[in-house]
Short mmCIF file of C-alpha atoms and ligand atoms in Angstrom, two decimals:
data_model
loop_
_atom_site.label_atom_id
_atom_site.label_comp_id
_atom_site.label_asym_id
_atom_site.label_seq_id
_atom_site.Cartn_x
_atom_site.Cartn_y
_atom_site.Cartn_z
CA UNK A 1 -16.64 3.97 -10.05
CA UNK A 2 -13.40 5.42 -11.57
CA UNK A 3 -12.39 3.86 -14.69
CA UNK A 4 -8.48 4.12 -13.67
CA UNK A 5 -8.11 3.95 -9.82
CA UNK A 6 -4.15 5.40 -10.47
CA UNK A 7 -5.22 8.63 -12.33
CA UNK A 8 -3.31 11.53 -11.66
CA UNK A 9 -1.07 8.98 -8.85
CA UNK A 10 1.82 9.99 -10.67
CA UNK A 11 1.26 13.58 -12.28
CA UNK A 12 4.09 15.42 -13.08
CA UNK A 13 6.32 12.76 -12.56
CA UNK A 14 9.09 12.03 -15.01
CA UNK A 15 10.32 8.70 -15.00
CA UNK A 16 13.42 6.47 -16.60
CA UNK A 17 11.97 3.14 -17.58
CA UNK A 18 15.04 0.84 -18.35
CA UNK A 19 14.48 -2.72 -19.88
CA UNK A 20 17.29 -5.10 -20.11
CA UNK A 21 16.96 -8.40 -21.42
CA UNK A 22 14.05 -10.84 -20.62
CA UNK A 23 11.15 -12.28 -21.29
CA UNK A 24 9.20 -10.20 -19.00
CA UNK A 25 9.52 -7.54 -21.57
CA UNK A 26 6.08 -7.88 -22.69
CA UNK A 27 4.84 -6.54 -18.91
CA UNK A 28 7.15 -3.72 -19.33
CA UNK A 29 4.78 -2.95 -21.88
CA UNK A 30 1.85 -2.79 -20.34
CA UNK A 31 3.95 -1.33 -17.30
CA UNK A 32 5.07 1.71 -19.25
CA UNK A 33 1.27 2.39 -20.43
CA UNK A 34 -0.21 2.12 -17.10
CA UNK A 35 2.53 4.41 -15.72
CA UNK A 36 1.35 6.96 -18.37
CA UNK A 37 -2.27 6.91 -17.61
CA UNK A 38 -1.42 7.41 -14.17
CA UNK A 39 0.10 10.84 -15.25
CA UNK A 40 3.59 10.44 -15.87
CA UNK A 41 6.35 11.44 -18.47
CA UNK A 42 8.05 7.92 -19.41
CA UNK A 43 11.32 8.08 -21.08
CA UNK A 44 12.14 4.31 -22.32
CA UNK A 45 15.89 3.45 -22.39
CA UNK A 46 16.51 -0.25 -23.38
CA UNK A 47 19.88 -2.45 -23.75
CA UNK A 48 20.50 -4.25 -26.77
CA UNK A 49 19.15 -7.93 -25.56
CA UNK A 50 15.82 -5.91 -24.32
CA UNK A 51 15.40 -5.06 -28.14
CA UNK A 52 15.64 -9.13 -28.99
CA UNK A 53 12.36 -9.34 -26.89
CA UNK A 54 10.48 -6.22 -27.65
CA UNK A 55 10.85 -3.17 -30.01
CA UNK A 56 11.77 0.24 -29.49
CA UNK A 57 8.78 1.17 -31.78
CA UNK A 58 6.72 -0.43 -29.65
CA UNK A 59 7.46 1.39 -26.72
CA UNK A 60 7.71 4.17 -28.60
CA UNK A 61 4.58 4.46 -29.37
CA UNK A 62 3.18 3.63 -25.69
CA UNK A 63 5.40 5.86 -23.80
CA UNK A 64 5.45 8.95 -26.72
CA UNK A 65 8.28 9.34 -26.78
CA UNK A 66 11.65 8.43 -28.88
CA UNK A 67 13.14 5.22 -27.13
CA UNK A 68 16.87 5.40 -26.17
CA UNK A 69 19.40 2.44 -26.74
CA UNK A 70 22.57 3.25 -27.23
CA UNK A 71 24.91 6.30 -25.36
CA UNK A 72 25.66 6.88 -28.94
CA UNK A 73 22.78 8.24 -29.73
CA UNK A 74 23.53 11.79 -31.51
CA UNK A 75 20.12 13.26 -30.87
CA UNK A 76 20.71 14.80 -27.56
CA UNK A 77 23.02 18.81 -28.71
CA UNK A 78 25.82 18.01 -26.12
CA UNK A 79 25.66 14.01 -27.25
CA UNK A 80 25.50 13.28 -23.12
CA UNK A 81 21.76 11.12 -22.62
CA UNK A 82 23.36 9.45 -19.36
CA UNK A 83 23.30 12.94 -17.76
CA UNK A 84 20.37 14.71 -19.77
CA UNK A 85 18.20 11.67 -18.73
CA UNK A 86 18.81 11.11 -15.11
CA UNK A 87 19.05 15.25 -14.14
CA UNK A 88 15.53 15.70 -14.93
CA UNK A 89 14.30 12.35 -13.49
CA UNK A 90 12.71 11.96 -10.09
CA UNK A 91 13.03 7.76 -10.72
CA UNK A 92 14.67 5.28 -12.49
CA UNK A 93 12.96 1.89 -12.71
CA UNK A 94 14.40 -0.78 -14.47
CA UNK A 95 11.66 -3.65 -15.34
CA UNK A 96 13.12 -6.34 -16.43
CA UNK A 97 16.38 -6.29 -14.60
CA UNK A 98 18.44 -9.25 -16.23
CA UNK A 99 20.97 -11.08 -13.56
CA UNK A 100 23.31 -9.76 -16.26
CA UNK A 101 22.23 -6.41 -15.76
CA UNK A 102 21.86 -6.58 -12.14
CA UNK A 103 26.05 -7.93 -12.10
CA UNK A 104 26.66 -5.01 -14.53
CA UNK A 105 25.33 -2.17 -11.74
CA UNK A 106 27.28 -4.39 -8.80
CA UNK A 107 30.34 -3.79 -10.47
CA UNK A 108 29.56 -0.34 -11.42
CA UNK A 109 30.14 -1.01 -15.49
CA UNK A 110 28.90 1.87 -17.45
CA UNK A 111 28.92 -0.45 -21.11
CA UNK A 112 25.89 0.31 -22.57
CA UNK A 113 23.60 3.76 -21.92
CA UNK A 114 21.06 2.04 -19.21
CA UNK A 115 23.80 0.89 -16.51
CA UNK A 116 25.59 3.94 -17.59
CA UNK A 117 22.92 6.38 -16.80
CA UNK A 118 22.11 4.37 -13.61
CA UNK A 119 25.25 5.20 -12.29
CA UNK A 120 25.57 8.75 -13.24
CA UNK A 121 22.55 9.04 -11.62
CA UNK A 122 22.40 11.50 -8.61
CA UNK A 123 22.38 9.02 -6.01
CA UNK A 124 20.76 11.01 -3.15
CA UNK A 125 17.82 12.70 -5.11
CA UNK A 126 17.15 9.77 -7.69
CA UNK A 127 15.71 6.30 -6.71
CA UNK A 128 17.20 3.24 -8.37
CA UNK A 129 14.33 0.59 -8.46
CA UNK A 130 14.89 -2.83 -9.84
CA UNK A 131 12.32 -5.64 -11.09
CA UNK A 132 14.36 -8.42 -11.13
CA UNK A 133 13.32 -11.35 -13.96
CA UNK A 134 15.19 -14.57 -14.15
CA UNK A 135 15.06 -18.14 -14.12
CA UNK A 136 14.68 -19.76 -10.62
CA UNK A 137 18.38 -21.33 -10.75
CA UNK A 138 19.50 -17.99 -12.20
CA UNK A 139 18.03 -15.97 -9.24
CA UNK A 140 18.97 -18.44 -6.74
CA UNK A 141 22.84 -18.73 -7.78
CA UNK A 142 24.98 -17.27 -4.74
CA UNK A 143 26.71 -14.92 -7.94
CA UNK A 144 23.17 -13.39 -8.29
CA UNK A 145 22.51 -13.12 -4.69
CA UNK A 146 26.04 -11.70 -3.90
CA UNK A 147 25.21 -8.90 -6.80
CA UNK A 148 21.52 -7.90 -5.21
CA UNK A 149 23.01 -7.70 -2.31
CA UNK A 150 25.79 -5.49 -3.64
CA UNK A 151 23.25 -3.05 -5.76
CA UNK A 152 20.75 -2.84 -2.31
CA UNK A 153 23.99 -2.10 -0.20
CA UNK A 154 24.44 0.99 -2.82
CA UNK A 155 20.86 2.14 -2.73
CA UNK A 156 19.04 0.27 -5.19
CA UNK A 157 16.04 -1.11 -3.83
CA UNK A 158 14.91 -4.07 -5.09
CA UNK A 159 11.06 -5.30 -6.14
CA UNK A 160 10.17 -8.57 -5.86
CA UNK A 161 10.86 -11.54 -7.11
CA UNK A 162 7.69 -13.24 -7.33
CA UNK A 163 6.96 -16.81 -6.91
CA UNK A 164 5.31 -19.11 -10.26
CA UNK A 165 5.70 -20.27 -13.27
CA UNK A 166 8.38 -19.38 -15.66
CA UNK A 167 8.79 -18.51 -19.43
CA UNK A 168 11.19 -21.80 -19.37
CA UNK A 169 8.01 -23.80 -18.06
CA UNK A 170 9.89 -24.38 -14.39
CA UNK A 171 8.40 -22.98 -10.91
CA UNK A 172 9.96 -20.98 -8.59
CA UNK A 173 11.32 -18.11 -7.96
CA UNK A 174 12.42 -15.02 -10.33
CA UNK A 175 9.53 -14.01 -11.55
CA UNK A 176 8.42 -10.59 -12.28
CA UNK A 177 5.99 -8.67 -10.53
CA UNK A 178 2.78 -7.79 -12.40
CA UNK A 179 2.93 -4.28 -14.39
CA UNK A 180 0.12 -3.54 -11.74
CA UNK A 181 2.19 -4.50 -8.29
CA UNK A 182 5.21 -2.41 -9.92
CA UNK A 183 3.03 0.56 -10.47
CA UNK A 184 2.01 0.27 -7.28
CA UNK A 185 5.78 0.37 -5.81
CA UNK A 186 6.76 3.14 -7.40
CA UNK A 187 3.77 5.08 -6.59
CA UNK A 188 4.86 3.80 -3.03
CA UNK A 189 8.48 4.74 -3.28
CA UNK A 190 7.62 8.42 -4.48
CA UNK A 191 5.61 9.11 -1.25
CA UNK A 192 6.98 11.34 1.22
CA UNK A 193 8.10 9.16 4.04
CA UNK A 194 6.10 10.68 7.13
CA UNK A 195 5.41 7.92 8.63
CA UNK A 196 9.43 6.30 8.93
CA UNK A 197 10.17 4.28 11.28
CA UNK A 198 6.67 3.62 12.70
CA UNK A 199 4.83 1.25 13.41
CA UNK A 200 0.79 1.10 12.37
CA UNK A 201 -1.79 -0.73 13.77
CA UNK A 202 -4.91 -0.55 11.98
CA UNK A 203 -8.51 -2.33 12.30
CA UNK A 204 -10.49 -2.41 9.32
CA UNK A 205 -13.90 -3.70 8.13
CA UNK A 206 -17.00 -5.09 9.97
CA UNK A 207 -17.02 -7.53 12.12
CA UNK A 208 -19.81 -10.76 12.25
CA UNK A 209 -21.23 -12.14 15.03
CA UNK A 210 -22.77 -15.56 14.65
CA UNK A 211 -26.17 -16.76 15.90
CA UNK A 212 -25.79 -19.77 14.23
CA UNK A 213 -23.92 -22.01 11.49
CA UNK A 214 -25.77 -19.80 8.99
CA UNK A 215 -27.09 -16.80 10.76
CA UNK A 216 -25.44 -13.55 12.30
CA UNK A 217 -25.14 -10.15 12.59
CA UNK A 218 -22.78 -7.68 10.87
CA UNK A 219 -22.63 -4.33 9.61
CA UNK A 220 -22.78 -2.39 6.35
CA UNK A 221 -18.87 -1.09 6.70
CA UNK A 222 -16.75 -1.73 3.23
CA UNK A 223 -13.23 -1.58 4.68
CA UNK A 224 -12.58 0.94 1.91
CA UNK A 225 -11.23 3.60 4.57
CA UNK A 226 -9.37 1.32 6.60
CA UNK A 227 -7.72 -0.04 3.78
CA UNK A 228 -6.68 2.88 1.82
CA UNK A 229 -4.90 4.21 5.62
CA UNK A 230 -3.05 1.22 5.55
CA UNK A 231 -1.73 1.58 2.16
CA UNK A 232 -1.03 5.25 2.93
CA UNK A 233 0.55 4.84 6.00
CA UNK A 234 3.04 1.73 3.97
CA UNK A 235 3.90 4.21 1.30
CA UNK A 236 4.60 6.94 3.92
CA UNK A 237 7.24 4.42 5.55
CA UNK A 238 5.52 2.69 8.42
CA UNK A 239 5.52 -1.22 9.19
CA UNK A 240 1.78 -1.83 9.24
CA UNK A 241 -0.57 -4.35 10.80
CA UNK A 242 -4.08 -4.40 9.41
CA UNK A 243 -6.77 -6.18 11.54
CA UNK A 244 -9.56 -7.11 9.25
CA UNK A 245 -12.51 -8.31 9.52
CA UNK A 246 -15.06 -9.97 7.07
CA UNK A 247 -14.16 -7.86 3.96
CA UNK A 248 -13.39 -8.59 -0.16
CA UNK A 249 -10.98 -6.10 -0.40
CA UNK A 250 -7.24 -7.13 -1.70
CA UNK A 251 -4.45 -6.60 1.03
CA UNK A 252 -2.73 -2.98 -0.20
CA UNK A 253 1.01 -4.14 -1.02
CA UNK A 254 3.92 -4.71 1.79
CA UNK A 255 0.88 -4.64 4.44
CA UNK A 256 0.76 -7.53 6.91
CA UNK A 257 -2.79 -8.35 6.53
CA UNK A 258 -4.40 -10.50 10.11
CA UNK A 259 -8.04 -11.49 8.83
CA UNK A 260 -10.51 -11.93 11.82
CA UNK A 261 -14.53 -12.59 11.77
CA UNK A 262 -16.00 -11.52 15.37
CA UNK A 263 -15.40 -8.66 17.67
CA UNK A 264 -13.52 -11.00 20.07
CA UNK A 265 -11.34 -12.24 17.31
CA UNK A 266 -10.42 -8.77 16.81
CA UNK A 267 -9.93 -7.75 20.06
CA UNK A 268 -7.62 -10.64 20.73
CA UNK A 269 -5.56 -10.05 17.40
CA UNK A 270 -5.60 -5.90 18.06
CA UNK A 271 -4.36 -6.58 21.64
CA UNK A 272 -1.84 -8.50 20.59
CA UNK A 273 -0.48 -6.49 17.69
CA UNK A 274 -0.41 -2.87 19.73
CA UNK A 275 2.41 -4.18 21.74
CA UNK A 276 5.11 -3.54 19.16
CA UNK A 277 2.65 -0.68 17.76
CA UNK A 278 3.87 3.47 17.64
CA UNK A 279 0.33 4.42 15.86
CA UNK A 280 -3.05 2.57 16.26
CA UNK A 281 -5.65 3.65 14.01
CA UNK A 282 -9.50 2.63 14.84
CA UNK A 283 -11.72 2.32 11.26
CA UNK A 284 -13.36 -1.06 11.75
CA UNK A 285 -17.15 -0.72 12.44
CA UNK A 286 -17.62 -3.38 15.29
CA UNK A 287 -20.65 -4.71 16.61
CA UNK A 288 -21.24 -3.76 19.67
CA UNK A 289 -22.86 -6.69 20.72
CA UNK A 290 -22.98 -10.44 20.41
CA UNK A 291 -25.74 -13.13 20.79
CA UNK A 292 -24.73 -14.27 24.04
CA UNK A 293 -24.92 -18.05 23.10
CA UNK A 294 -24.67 -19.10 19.39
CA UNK A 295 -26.30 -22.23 18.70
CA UNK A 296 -24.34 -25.55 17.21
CA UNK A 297 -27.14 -26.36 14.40
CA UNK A 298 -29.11 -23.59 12.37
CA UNK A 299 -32.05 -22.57 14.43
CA UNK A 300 -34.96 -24.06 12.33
CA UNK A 301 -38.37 -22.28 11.07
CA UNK A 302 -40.90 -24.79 12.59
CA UNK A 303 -43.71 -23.21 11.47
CA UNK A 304 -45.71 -22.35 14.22
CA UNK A 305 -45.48 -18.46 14.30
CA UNK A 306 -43.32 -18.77 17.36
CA UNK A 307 -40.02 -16.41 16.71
CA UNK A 308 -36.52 -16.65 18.23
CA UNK A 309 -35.84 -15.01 21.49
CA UNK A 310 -32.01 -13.77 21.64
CA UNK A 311 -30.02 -12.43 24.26
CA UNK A 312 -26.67 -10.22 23.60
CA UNK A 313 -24.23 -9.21 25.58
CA UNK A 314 -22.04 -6.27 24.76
CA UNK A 315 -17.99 -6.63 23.11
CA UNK A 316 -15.08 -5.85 24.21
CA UNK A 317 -13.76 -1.97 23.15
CA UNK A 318 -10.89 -2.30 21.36
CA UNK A 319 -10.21 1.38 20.90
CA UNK A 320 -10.94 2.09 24.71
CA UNK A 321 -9.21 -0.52 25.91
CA UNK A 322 -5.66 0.03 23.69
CA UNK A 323 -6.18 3.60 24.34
CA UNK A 324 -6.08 3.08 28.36
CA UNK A 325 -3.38 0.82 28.01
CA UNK A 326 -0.08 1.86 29.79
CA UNK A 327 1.76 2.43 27.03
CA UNK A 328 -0.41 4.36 25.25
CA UNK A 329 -1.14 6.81 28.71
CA UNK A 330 2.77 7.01 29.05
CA UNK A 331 2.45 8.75 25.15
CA UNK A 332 4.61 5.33 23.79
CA UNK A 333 1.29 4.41 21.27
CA UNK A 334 -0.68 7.25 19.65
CA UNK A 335 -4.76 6.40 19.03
CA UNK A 336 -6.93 7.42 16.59
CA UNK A 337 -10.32 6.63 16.92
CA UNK A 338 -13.41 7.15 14.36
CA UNK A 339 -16.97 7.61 14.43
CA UNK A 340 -19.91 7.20 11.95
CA UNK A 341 -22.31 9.54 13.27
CA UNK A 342 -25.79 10.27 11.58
CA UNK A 343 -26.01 14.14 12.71
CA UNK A 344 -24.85 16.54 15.24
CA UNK A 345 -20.94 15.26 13.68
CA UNK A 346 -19.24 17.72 15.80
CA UNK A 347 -20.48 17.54 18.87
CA UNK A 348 -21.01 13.65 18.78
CA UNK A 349 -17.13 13.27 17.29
CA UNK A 350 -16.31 15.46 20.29
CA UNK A 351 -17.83 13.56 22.93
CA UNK A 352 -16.79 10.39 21.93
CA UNK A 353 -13.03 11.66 21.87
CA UNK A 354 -13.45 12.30 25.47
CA UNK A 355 -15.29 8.96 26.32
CA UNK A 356 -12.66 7.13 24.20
CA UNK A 357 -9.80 8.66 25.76
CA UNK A 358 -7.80 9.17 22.54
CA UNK A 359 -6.16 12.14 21.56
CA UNK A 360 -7.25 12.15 18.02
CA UNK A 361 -11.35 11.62 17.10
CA UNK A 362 -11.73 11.32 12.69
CA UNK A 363 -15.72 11.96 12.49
CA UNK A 364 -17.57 10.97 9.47
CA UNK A 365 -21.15 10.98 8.42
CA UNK A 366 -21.64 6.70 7.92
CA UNK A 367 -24.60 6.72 5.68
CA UNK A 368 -22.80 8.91 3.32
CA UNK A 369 -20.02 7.22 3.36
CA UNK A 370 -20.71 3.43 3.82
CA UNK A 371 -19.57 1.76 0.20
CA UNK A 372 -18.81 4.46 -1.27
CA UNK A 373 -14.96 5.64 -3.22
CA UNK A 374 -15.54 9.19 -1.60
CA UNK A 375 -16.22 10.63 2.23
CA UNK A 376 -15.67 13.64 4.27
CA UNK A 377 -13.42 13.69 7.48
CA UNK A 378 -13.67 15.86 10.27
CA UNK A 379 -10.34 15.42 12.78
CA UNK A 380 -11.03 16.65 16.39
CA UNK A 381 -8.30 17.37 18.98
CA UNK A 382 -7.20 18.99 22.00
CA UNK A 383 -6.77 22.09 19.36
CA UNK A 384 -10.08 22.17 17.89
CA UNK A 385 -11.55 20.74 14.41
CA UNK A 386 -9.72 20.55 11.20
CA UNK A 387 -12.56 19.56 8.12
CA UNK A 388 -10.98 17.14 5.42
CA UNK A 389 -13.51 18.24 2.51
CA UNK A 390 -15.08 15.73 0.25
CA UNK A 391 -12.58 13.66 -2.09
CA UNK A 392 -11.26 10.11 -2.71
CA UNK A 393 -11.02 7.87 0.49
CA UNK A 394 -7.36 7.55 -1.17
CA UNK A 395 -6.83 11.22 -1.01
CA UNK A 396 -8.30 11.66 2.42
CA UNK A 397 -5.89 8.50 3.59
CA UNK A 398 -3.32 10.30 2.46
CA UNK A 399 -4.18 13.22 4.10
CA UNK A 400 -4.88 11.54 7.51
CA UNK A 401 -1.55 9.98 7.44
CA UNK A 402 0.36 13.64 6.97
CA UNK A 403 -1.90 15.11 9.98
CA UNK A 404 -1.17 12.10 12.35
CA UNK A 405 2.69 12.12 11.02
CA UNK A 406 2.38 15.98 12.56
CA UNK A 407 1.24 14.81 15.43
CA UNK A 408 3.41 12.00 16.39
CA UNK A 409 6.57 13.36 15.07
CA UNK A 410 6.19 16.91 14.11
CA UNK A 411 6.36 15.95 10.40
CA UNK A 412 5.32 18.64 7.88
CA UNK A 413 4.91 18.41 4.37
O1 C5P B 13 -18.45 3.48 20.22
P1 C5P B 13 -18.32 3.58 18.74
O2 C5P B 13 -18.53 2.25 18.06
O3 C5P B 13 -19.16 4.62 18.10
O4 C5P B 13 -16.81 4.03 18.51
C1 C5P B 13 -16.22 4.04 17.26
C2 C5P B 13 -14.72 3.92 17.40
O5 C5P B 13 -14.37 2.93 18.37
C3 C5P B 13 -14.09 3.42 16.12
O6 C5P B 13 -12.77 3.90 16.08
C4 C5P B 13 -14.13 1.91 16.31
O7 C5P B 13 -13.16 1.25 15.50
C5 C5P B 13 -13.82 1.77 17.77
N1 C5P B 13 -14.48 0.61 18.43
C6 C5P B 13 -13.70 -0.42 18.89
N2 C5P B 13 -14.31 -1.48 19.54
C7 C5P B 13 -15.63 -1.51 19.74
C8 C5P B 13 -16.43 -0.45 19.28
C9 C5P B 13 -15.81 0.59 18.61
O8 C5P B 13 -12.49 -0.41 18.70
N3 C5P B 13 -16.18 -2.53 20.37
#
C-alpha cells in the first residue's frame, strides 16, 4: 500500500498558494503540506487579514520557503514579486478566497501583492483557481454572486463551495473544500485535457447476483481500474458516467457516480447512459450468469444432507450489446472492452475483440491484478498490440485515457 497515494502527482510543479482572509486558513495549512509531498514547489503569498488567522512562519516552515505579504517586499533585485512570482508559475491557487478578495479580482484592484500578482498573471498559460470560504449569507448575497460570476467570466475557475457547518456555528453553504478535495482539483486542472468535450461512459466493479435475501454470487473485481479511468478521463476533460456495481471505493471527484447491484441493473443503467455517451469504457467484471429464480426467504439448511439444486440463466452483454448499437456502428460512440484472462493474453484479448465487436480490446492477466494498486495492460487493435508495462492502476489510467484520446480524436501528447 503506498503511504501517500499523491506522490510525485505534482513533480516539478511550481505553484502560487494565495491565502486571503478566513477562517479556513488552518486547511490552507495542511493544503500547502500535502501539495508539497505530492512533489511541488509552493510559494505562499498571503494578504494582511490571512496573517490575523495564520502566520507567515507557519507556512513558512511547511512550504520552505520565505512567505510573501506585501508588493513591498525588497527581497526580490528588481523589487517586482507580482511578475517574478507568476512568470515562473504553472498555477495560482488561492485557498481561502475571502468574498472580499473575490470583489477585489472582479474589479481588477491590484491593492495588496496577492490580487496584484493574480492579475499580472499571464492569463492564457497560468490557471487562476479559487477556494471560496465564507459565511452562508456572505456567499449567497447577489454582490458575491455577481463577483464569481465576474472572476469565472475572466477565467478564474472556481472550487467549490461546500455544504456544512460553519466557523460562525450556522449551516449552509460557503464552506471550504477539504485540503484533500483541493489537492485533488488542482492535480485535475494541471492534466492535459485529451479527453475535452467528451463524453465517458464507464462500468466499474462486480456485479451480485442474488439467490436469496442473504445468498448470491459475485466476483473478486475491486473497481480499482474502473475507478482510476474515470478519474483520468474527468481530469483529461470529459463529462463522465460511472456505472458501479457493489464496490467501497469513494466516487473520484466531478464524476457522476450511478451505483447498481446485478448485471441487469447494470445493463439497464449502461443502456441508458450510452445514449448521450462519445466513449464507453467496459472494466466491470459481470457475472455472466444469474440464478434463474431467487427465492423470497433465505433457503434454509434442514439438515438432511439434501443440497440446493440451482438453475442460471445467462446476462445480458453490456459491452456487446452497446457496441452493436447503431450509434456506435455509425463510429458516433467509441468501445473499449477488457478482459481478465488467465493465459494465452494475446491471443484470448484478440479473439474476444473480434467476438465483442469493439475496436479497442485492454487485456489483463485477472489473478494478478484482482485487488491489487498495480497491473499490466495489453491494448489490441486493428493495428496490432501496444504493452502498457507494469505500474500504478493510476498511471496506467492515465495512460489508457491518452491512447483512446488518439484514437477518438487524434490527440497526442
Ligand atoms: O465475455 P467477458 O466477460 O470475458 O468480456 C469482458 C468484457 O465484456 C469486459 O469489458 C466486460 O466489462 C464486458 N462484459 C459486459 N457484460 C457482460 C459480460 C462482460 O459488458 N455480461
Amino acid at each position: 500500500m503506498n503511504a501517500n497515494p499523491n506522490a510525485g502527482e505534482l513533480a516539478g510543479r511550481r505553484i502560487v498558494l494565495g491565502l486571503s482572509g478566513g477562517a479556513a486558513c488552518f486547511k490552507a495549512a495542511e493544503l500547502c503540506r500535502g501539495m508539497v509531498k505530492a512533489g511541488a514547489l509552493v510559494q505562499v503569498v498571503m494578504t494582511e487579514a490571512a496573517c490575523q488567522f495564520i502566520t507567515p512562519v507557519a507556512m513558512q516552515a511547511l512550504s520552505g520557503q520565505p512567505v510573501y505579504t506585501s508588493q513591498w517586499d525588497a527581497r526580490p533585485d528588481n523589487n517586482m514579486a507580482h511578475i517574478n512570482l507568476t512568470r515562473a508559475a504553472d498555477a495560482v491557487l488561492v485557498a481561502p478566497a475571502s468574498a472580499d478578495f473575490i470583489a477585489q479580482l472582479a474589479q481588477g484592484r491590484a491593492g495588496e501583492l496577492l490580487a496584484l500578482l493574480c492579475l499580472a498573471r499571464p492569463i492564457e498559460r497560468v490557471p487562476l483557481l479559487l477556494a471560496p470560504s465564507m459565511n452562508r449569507e456572505m456567499w449567497a448575497h447577489p454582490a458575491t454572486q455577481r463577483n464569481v460570476a465576474q472572476v469565472q467570466r475572466d477565467g478564474a475557475q472556481m472550487l467549490g463551495v461546500a455544504w456544512g457547518e460553519q466557523a460562525c456555528g450556522e449551516t449552509g453553504d460557503g464552506r471550504m473544500l477539504e485540503a484533500d478535495e483541493l489537492l485533488q482539483e488542482l492535480i485535475a486542472a494541471l492534466a492535459p485535457k485529451a479527453l475535452a468535450g467528451q463524453q465517458v461512459l464507464i462500468t466499474a466493479g462486480p456485479t451480485f447476483e442474488a439467490i436469496d435475501p442473504v445468498r448470491g454470487i459475485t466476483n473478486r473485481s475491486s473497481g480499482k481500474m474502473g475507478f482510476a479511468i474515470a478519474r483520468a478521463a474527468r481530469e483529461a476533460g470529459a463529462q463522465v458516467t460511472l456505472v458501479a456495481g457493489p464496490v467501497a471505493l469513494p466516487t473520484p471527484r466531478g464524476v457522476r457516480r450511478v451505483d447498481v447491484v446485478s448485471a441487469r441493473d447494470m445493463h439497464l443503467a449502461a443502456m441508458e447512459h450510452a445514449q448521450d455517451a462519445n466513449i464507453f469504457i467496459a472494466t466491470a467484471a459481470v457475472a455472466d450468469w444469474r440464478p434463474a429464480t431467487q427465492a423470497e426467504q433465505k433457503i434454509k439448511k434442514d439438515g438432511s444432507g439434501v443440497v440446493p439444486q440451482m438453475d442460471f440463466v445467462e446476462n445480458p452483454d453490456i459491452l456487446a450489446e452497446v457496441a452493436h448499437s447503431a450509434r456506435a456502428q455509425a463510429g458516433d460512440l467509441f468501445c473499449v472492452g477488457f478482459a481478465a484472462e488467465s493465459e494465452n493474453l494475446l491471443a484470448n484479448a484478440q479473439a474476444k475483440r473480434a467476438r465483442k465487436g469493439v475496436p479497442l480490446l485492454v487485456g489483463n492477466i485477472g489473478p494478478a491484478t484482482f485487488g491489487q494498486d498495480d497491473n499490466a495492460l495489453l491494448l489490441v487493435d486493428d493495428e496490432g498490440a501496444i504493452e502498457l508495462p507494469r505500474a500504478s492502476k493510476r498511471v496506467l489510467a492515465q495512460q489508457l485515457v491518452a491512447e483512446i484520446a488518439r484514437r477518438v480524436s487524434g490527440w497526442s501528447a
